[in-house]
């Protein structure tokens, strides 16, 4: 079937005209102008002006690094905003549905509920890979989005390229690959496949490897057609000035980011080795992310014991396929030492 994005866009979104802000209507070419168009306070303090609604400087740098056109990139207030925009652009409440693959990131469920969109779940197989046939069987003509988290949270593994290709080809909606943890993995991003699959959307974030969870910056990569739809409905000033400045500084400082990732990966190896020697740890799952999922004898008991020692980890025991599992985020070398010491003391 020929892919046509117009078959997936909500009717109200198709009919909408985007809000045109003052900063959209007059784009500065750098020449000295008096800006008396946006009802701002004129006294300079660094942030008295509205931010660039299209984040041109930041997008220019990121799109060069990722080898795409700026028209294939949308930035959001965290990737959570980007994911919400996808629901609002493509999913008709109470009519359309989305496909998810638990155990996975909890926000897909929250956003489906918030937007009154049915979530059709297909559990991963016991090896945490997707059951492609079961997923496609669950799809209906109203299935608009399929969320694939790779590396997956909380399990830590990559989803196999073969399964993803199969889903990209055979699912008639949009395939959203959430790559929040891709910078910790050896695998190349799916961004390089954008030109081959018109229904591919890739999301990334500066919250994990880039160390900027506090500024809220999410990235969405897709065809220019899909990005244009999202641009039409995004709040005009969704990425604030401080965030744009801080993000630009950080993405240009590739050395620091690389060094921190290298440290986290080295500490991941240290923690895995230590967990292997802890008697109550039964399984350590392979991780391509900055956390490790491990199955223990009694997750709630071990979780509480660590809390008593002032260490907060994530108890994932209530998630499907994750009974008695704990998720450990990789900290600094010092924090990792304290965690390992505490684990040995239990
Ligand atoms: C942490 C995380 C995100 C990050 O979301 P932000 O809103 O960008 O902080 C997205 N997806 C997954 C799977 C995550 O674990």
Coordinates of C-alpha atoms in Angstrom, one line a residue, residues 15 30 45 291:
X15 CA -8.1 21.9 8.9
X30 CA 20.5 40.2 12.0
X45 CA 18.2 41.1 31.1
X291 CA 21.1 1.1 33.7

